[in-house]
Coordinates of C-alpha atoms in Angstrom, one line a residue:
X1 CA -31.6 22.1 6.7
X2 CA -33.0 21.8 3.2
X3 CA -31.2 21.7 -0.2
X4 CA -31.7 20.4 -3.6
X5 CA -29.5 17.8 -3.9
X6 CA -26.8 15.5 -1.4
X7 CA -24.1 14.4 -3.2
X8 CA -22.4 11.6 -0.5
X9 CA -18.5 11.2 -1.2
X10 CA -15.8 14.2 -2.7
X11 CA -14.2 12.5 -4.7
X12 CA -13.9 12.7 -8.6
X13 CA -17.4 12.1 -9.4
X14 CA -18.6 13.8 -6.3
X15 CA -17.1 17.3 -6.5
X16 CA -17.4 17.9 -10.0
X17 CA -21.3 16.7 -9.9
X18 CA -21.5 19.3 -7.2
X19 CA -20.0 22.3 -9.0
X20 CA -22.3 20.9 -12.0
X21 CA -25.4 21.2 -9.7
X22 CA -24.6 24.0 -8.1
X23 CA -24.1 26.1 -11.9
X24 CA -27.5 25.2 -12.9
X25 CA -28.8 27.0 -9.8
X26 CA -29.0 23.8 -7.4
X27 CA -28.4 24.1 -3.8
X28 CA -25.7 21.7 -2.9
X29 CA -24.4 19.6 0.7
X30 CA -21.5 17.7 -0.6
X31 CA -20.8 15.4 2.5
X32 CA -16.9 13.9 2.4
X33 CA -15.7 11.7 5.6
X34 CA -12.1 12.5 4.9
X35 CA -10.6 14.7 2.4
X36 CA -12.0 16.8 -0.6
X37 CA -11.0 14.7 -3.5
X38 CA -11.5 11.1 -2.2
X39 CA -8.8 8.9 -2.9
X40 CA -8.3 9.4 -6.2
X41 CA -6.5 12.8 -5.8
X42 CA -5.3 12.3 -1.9
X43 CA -4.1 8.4 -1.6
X44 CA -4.5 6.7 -5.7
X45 CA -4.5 8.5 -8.7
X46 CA -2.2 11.5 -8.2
X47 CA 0.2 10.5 -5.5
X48 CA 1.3 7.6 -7.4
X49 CA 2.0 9.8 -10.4
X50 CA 3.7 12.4 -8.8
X51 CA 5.9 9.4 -7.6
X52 CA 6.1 7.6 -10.6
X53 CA 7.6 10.8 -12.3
X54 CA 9.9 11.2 -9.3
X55 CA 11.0 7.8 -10.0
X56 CA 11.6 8.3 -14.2
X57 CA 13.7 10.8 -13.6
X58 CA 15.8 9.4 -11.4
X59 CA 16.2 6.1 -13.9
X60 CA 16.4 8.4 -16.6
X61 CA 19.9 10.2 -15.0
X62 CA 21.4 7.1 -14.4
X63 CA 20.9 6.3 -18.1
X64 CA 21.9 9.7 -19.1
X65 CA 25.2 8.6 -20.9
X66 CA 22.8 6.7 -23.6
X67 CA 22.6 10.5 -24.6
X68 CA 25.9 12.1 -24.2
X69 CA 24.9 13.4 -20.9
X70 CA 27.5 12.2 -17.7
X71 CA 25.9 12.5 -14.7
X72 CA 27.6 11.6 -11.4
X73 CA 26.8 10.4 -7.8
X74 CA 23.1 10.1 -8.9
X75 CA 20.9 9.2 -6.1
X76 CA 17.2 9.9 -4.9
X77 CA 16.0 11.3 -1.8
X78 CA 12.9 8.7 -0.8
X79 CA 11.3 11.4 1.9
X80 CA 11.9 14.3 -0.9
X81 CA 10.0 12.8 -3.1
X82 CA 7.2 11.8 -0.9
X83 CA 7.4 15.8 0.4
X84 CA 6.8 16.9 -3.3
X85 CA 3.9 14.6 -4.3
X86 CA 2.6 16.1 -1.0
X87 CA 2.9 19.2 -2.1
X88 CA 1.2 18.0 -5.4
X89 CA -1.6 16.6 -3.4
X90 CA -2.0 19.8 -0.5
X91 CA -2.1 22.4 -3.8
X92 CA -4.9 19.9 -5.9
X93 CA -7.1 19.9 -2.7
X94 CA -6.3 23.4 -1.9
X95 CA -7.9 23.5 -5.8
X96 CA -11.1 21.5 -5.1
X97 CA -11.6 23.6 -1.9
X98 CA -11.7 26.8 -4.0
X99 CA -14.0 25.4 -6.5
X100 CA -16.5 24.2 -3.8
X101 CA -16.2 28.1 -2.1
X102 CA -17.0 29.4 -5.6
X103 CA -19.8 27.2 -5.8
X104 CA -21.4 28.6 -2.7
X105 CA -21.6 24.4 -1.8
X106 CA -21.9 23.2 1.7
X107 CA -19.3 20.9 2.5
X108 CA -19.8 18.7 5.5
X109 CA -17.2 16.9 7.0
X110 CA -18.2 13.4 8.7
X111 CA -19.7 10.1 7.7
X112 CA -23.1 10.8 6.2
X113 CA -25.8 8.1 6.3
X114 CA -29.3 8.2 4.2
X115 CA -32.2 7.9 6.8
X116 CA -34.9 7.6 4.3
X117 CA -35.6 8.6 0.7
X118 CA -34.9 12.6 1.2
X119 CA -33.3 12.5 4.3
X120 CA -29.5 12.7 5.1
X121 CA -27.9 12.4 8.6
X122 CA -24.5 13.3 9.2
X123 CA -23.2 13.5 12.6
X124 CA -26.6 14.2 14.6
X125 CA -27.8 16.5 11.9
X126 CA -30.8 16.0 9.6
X127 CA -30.4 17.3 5.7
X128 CA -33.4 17.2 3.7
X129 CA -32.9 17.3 -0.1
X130 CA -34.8 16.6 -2.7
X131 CA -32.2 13.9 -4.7
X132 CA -29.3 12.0 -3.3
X133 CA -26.0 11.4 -5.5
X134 CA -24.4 8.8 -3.8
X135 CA -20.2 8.9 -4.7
X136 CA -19.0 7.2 -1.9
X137 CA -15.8 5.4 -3.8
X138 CA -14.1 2.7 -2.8
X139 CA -11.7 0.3 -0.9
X140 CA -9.3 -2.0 -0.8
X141 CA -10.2 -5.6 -0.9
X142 CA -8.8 -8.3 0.1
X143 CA -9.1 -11.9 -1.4
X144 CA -9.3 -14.8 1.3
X145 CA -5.7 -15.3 1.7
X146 CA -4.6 -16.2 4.7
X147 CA -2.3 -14.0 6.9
X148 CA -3.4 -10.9 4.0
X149 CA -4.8 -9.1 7.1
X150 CA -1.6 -9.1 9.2
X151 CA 1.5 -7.4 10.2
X152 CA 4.1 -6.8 7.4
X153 CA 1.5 -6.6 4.4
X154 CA 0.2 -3.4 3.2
X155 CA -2.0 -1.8 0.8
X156 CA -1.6 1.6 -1.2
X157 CA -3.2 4.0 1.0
X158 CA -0.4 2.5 3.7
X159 CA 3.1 3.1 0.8
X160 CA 1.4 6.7 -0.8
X161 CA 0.3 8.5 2.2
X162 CA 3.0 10.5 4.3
X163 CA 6.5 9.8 3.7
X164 CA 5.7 6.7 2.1
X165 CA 7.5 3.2 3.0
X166 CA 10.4 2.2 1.0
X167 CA 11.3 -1.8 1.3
X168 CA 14.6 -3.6 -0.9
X169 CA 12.3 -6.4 -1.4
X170 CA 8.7 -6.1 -2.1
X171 CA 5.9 -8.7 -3.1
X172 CA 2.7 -7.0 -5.1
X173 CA -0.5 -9.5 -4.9
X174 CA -2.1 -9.2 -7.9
X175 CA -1.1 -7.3 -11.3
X176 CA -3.4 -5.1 -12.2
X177 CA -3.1 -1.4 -12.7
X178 CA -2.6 -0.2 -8.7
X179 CA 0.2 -3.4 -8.7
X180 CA 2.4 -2.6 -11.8
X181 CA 2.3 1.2 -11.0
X182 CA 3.4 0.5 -7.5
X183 CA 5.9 -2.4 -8.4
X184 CA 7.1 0.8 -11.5
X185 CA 7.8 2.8 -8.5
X186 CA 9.8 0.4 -6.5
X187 CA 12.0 -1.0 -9.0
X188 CA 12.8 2.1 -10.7
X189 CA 14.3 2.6 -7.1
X190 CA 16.3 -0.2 -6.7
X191 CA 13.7 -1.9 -4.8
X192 CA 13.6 -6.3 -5.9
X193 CA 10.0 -6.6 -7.0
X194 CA 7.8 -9.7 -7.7
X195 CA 4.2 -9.5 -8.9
X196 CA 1.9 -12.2 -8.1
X197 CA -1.5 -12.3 -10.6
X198 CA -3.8 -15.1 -10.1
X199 CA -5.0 -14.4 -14.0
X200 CA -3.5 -15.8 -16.8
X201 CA -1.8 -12.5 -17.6
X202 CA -1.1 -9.2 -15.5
X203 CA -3.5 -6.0 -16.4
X204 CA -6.2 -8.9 -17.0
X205 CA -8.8 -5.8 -18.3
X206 CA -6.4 -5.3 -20.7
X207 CA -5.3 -6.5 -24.3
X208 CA -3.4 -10.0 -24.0
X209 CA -0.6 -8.6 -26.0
X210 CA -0.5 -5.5 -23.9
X211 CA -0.4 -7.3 -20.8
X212 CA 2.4 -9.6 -22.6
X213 CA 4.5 -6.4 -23.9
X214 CA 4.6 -4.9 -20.2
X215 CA 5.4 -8.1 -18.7
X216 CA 8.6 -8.5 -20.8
X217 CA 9.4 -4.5 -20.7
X218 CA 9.2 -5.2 -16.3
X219 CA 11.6 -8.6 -16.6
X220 CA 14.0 -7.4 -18.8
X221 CA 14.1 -4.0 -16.2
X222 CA 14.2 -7.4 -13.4
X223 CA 10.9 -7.2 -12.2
X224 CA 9.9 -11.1 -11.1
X225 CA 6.3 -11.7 -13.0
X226 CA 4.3 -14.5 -12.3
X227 CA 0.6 -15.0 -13.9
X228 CA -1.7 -17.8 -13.2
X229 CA -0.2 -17.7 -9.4
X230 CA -2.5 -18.6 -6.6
X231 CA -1.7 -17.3 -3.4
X232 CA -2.3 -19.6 -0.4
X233 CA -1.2 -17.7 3.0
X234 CA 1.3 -15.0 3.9
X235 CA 3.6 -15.4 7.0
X236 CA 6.5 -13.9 9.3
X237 CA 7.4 -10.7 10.5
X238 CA 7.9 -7.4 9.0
X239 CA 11.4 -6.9 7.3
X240 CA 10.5 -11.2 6.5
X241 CA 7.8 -11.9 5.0
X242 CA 7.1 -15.1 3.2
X243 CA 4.1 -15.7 0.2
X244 CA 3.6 -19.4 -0.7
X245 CA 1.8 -19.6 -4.0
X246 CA 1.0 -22.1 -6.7
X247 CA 2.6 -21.8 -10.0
X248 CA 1.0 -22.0 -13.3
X249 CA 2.1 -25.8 -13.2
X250 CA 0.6 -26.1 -10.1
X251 CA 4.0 -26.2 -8.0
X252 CA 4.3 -25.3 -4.7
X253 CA 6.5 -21.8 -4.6
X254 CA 7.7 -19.9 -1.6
X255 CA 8.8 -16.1 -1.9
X256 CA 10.2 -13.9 0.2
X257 CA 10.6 -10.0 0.4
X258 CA 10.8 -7.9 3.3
X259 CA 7.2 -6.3 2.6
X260 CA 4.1 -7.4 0.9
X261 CA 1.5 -5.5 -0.6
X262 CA -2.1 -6.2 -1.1
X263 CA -3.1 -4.9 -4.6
X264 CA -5.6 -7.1 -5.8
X265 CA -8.4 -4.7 -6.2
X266 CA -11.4 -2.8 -5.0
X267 CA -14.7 -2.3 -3.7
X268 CA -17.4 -0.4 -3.0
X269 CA -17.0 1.6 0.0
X270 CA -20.9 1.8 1.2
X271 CA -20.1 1.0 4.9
X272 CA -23.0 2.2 7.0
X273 CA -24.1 4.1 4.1
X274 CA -27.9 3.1 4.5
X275 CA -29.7 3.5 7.9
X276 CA -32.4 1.1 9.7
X277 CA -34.8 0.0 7.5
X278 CA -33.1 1.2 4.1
X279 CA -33.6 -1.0 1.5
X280 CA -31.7 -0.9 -1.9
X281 CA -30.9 -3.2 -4.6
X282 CA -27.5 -4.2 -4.7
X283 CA -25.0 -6.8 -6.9
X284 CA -22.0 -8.2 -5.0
X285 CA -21.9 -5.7 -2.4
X286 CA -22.4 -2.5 -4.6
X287 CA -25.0 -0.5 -5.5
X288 CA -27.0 -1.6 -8.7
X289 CA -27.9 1.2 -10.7
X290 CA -29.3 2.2 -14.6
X291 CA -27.1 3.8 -17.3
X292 CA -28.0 7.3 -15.8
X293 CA -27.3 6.1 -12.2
X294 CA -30.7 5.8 -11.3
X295 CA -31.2 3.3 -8.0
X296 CA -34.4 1.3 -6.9
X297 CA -34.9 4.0 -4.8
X298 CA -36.6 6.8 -6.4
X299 CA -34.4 10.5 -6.5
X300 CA -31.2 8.4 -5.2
X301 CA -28.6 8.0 -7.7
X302 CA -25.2 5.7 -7.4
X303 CA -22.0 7.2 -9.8
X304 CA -18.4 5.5 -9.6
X305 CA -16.9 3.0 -7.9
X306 CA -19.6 2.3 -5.1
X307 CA -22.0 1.0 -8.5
X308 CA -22.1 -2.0 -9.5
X309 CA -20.7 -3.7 -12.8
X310 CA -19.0 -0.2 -13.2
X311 CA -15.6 0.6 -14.3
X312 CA -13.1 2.0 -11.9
X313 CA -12.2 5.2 -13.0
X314 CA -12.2 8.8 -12.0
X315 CA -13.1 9.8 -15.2
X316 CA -15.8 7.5 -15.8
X317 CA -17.5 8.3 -11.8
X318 CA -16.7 12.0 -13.2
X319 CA -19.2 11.8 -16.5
X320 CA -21.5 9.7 -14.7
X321 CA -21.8 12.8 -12.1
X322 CA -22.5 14.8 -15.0
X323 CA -24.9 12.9 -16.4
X324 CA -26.8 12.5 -13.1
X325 CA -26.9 16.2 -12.2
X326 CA -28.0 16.9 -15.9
X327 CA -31.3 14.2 -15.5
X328 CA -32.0 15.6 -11.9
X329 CA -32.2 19.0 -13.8
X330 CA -34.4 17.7 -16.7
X331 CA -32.0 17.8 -19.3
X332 CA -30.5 15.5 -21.6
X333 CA -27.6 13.6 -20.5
X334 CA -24.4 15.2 -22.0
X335 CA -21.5 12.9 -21.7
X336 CA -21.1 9.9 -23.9
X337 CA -20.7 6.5 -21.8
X338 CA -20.1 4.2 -24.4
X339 CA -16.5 5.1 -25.4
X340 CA -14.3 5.3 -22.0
X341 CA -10.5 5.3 -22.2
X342 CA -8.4 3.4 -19.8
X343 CA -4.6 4.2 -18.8
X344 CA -2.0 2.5 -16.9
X345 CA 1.2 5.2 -16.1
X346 CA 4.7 2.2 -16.5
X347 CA 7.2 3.0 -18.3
X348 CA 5.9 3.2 -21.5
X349 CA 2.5 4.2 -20.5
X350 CA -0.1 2.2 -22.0
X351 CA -4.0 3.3 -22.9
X352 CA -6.5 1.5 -24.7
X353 CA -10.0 2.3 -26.3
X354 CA -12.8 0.8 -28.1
X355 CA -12.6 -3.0 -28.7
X356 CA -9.6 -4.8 -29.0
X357 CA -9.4 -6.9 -32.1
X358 CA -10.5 -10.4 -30.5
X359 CA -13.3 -8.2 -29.0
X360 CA -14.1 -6.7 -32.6
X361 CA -14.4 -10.4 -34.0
X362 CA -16.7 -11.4 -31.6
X363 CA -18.6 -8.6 -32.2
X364 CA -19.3 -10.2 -35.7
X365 CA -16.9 -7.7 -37.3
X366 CA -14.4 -8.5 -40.0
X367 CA -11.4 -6.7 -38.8
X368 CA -8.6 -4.7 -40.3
X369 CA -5.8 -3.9 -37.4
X370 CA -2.3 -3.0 -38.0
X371 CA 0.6 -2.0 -35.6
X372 CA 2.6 1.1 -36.1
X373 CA 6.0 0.5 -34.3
X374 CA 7.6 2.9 -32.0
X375 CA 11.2 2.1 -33.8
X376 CA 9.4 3.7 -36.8
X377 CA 8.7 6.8 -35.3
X378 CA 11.9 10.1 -34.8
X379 CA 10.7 11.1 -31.7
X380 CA 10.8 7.8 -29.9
X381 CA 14.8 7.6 -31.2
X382 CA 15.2 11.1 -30.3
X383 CA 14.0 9.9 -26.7
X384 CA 15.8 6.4 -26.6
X385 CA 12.6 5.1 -25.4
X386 CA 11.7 1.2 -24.8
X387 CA 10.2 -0.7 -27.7
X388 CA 6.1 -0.1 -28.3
X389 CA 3.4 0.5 -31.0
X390 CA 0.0 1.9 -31.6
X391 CA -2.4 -0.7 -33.2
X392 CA -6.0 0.8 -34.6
X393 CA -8.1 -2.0 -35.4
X394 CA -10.6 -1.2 -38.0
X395 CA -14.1 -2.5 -39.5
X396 CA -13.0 -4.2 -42.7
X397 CA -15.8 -2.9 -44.4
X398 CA -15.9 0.3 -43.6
X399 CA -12.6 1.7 -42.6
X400 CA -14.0 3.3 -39.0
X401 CA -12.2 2.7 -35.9
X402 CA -13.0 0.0 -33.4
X403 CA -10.4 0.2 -31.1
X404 CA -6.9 1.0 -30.5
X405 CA -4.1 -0.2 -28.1
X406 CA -0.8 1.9 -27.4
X407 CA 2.1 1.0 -25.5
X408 CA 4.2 3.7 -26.0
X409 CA 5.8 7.8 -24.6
X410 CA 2.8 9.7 -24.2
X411 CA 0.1 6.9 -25.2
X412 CA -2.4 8.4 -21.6
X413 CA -2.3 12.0 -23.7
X414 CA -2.9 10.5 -27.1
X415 CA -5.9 8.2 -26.5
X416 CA -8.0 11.1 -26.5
X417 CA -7.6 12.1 -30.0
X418 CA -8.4 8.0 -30.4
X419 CA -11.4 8.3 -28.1
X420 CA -12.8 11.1 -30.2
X421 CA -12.2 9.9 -33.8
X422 CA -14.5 6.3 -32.2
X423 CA -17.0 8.7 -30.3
X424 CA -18.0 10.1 -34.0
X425 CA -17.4 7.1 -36.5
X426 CA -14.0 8.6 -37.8
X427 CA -12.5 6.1 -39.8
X428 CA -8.5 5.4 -40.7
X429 CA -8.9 7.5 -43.7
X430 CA -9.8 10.4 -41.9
X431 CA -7.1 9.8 -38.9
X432 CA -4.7 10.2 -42.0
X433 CA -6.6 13.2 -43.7
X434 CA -5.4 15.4 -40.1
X435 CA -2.2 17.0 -40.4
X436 CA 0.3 15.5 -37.3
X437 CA 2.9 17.7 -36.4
X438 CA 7.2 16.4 -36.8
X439 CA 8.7 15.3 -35.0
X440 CA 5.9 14.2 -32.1
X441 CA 4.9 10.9 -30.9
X442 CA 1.2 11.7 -32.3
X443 CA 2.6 11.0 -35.7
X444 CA 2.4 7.0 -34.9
X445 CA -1.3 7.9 -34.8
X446 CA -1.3 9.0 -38.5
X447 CA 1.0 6.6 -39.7
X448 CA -0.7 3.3 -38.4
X449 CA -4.0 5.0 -40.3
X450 CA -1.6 5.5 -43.6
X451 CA -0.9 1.7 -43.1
X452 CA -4.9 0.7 -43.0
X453 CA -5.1 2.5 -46.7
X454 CA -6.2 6.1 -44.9

């Protein structure tokens, strides 16, 4: 069988590259080993936040008198809420599946393998194509702990798939964003939670005083945080587990939960990806590849996780798709690489963009950053919500956005106005010059650009 293009993984980046490809008149094999969507959309991304609203809700009605509202005998039913982020999850695949049919795209189901520059193999069949698009995600990793490979300790494909697992005790190694969205989960629940990071704060891609403003939001909701903690085995049984870790003083501490779970990151998932003889240039166990995703293997391109150096999210594998079926076509790249929000979904949700103001500085910039609190703002009162800002950070000089940090209601669907106004130079000025609408949470965006003189 012949075709224009393989695209290996259905994830994110995967799919979308193929229904790219297969508009500009490609003809398309998308090969997926499990499910249309990849993890992302069946066991990370959207099963957790199906969850995590599941879980808001339910903390919000027992906090309902803080509004004149008296609810009674509110409780939450654990299996119902697994049954609707199912739901969630059958009806976004159901999506993916239509848009693939559309397409005209042949899906193959099974674990595809690249024989040689041109040639794909999947399950005793032989594809030839003319370029390869290789999307094939990631997994969980594990650090060198012992006992993180046994019985009791699980990862997030084991507590988001199905019915889910619900525990009273839980401990989350590592803190970064698949750890505090989980331990969200479980304490908004009820659930005893303690987060083990081995760096010096939780969220360690993050802004220090982000990471610093969630830890306190998860202790004072009686979450146990502990950075700088260095894990040095896991024992017992499940329903008794034990973690004994080193403090940031270097003491010997011993915790116990009923469950553990092993959240301290990814990688690429390239598991028999290249057969006998296959030679590719790789960094750490991932694929090396150029800014447009171009390997040391001519017409074979890497996108998302499975690359190495890259960042880990769907919508960065998803642009890099694009950009890789737009150079196989001989056009210019479309998306923009160099400005890539990230989001964390707690309670408040923080995002971030651009440089951060310590970044800006060592950049050589003289910086202008200012925080515009949540206090300040009617719609966060309106909504009782926790304590939180937007800070811009600025270029001195010139008034244009650097960066900007939000901890606050909303902040995943306001970074993108952010995103833009650093994509095309905006500066504070001109963040203020755009009419915000009252009451809304957006309105922090104008009035921390009001306080940088805009």
């Amino acid at each position: 069988m012949k075709f224009d293009i393989a695209i290996i993984g259905a994830g994110p980046g995967g799919y979308n590259a193929a229904e790219k490809a297969a508009k500009m008149g490609m003809q398309v094999v998308l090969f997926e080993k499990e499910d249309l969507g990849g993890t992302c959309l069946n066991r990370g991304c959207m099963p957790t936040k199906a969850l995590i609203h599941s879980a808001e809700v339910y903390e919000s009605a027992l906090h309902a008198d803080s509004v004149g509202v008296i609810a009674k005998e509110v409780g939450f039913d654990f299996a119902a809420m697994h049954a609707r982020k199912n739901y969630v999850v059958e009806e976004l695949r159901k999506g993916v599946e239509k848009l693939m049919k559309a397409g005209k795209i042949t899906v193959v189901y099974g674990r595809a393998q690249i024989a040689a520059s041109g040639v794909v193999t999947c399950d005793g069949e032989t594809y030839e194509v003319s370029d390869i698009i290789i999307a094939s995600g990631s997994k969980v990793a594990y650090p060198p702990v012992p006992g993180i490979r046994g019985e009791g300790v699980y990862n997030s494909r084991d507590i988001l798939e199905g019915e889910g697992m619900m525990f009273k005790s839980l401990i989350i190694i590592g803190g970064g964003v698949v750890g505090v969205e989980c331990g969200s989960i479980y304490r908004a629940l009820g659930c005893e939670v303690t987060i083990l990071e081995a760096a010096d704060h939780i969220l360690p891609v993050m802004d220090k005083e982000v990471a610093q403003r969630l830890t306190m939001m998860m202790k004072k909701r009686g979450c146990t945080v502990e950075a700088k903690a260095m894990v040095q085995k896991i024992e017992g049984t499940p329903g008794n587990m034990s973690v004994t870790y080193l403090d940031k003083k270097g003491k010997e501490v011993v915790a116990t939960a009923e469950a553990v779970l092993a959240a301290a990151g990814r990688c690429a998932n390239i598991d028999g990806l290249f057969g006998e003889g296959v030679e590719i240039e790789m960094f750490k166990n991932a694929i090396v590849g150029d800014e447009l995703g171009r390997t040391s293997i001519p017409h074979v391109y890497v996108i998302g996780d499975a690359k190495a150096k890259n960042i880990q999210l769907a919508h960065v594998a998803e642009a890099q798709g694009a950009n890789a079926v737009a150079v196989i076509a001989g056009k210019e790249p479309p998306i923009d690489m160099t400005v890539v929000p990230s989001c964390v979904y707690t309670n408040p949700e923080i995002a971030a963009v651009g440089l951060n103001e310590d970044q800006a500085k060592e950049a050589g910039y003289t910086t202008k950053a200012v925080k515009y609190l949540t206090g300040a703002n009617g719609k966060c009162l309106i909504e009782n919500t926790d304590s939180g800002y937007v800070k811009l950070v600025t270029d001195a000089a010139t008034g244009r956005l650097l960066g900007a940090q939000l901890v606050c209601p909303r902040a995943t669907d306001m970074i993108g106005e952010l995103s833009l106004a650093i994509q095309k130079g905006l500066t504070a000025e001109s963040l203020h010059a755009v009419i915000h609408p009252h009451p809304t949470f957006t309105e922090m965006i104008s009035g921390a650009a009001a306080l940088l003189g805009g």
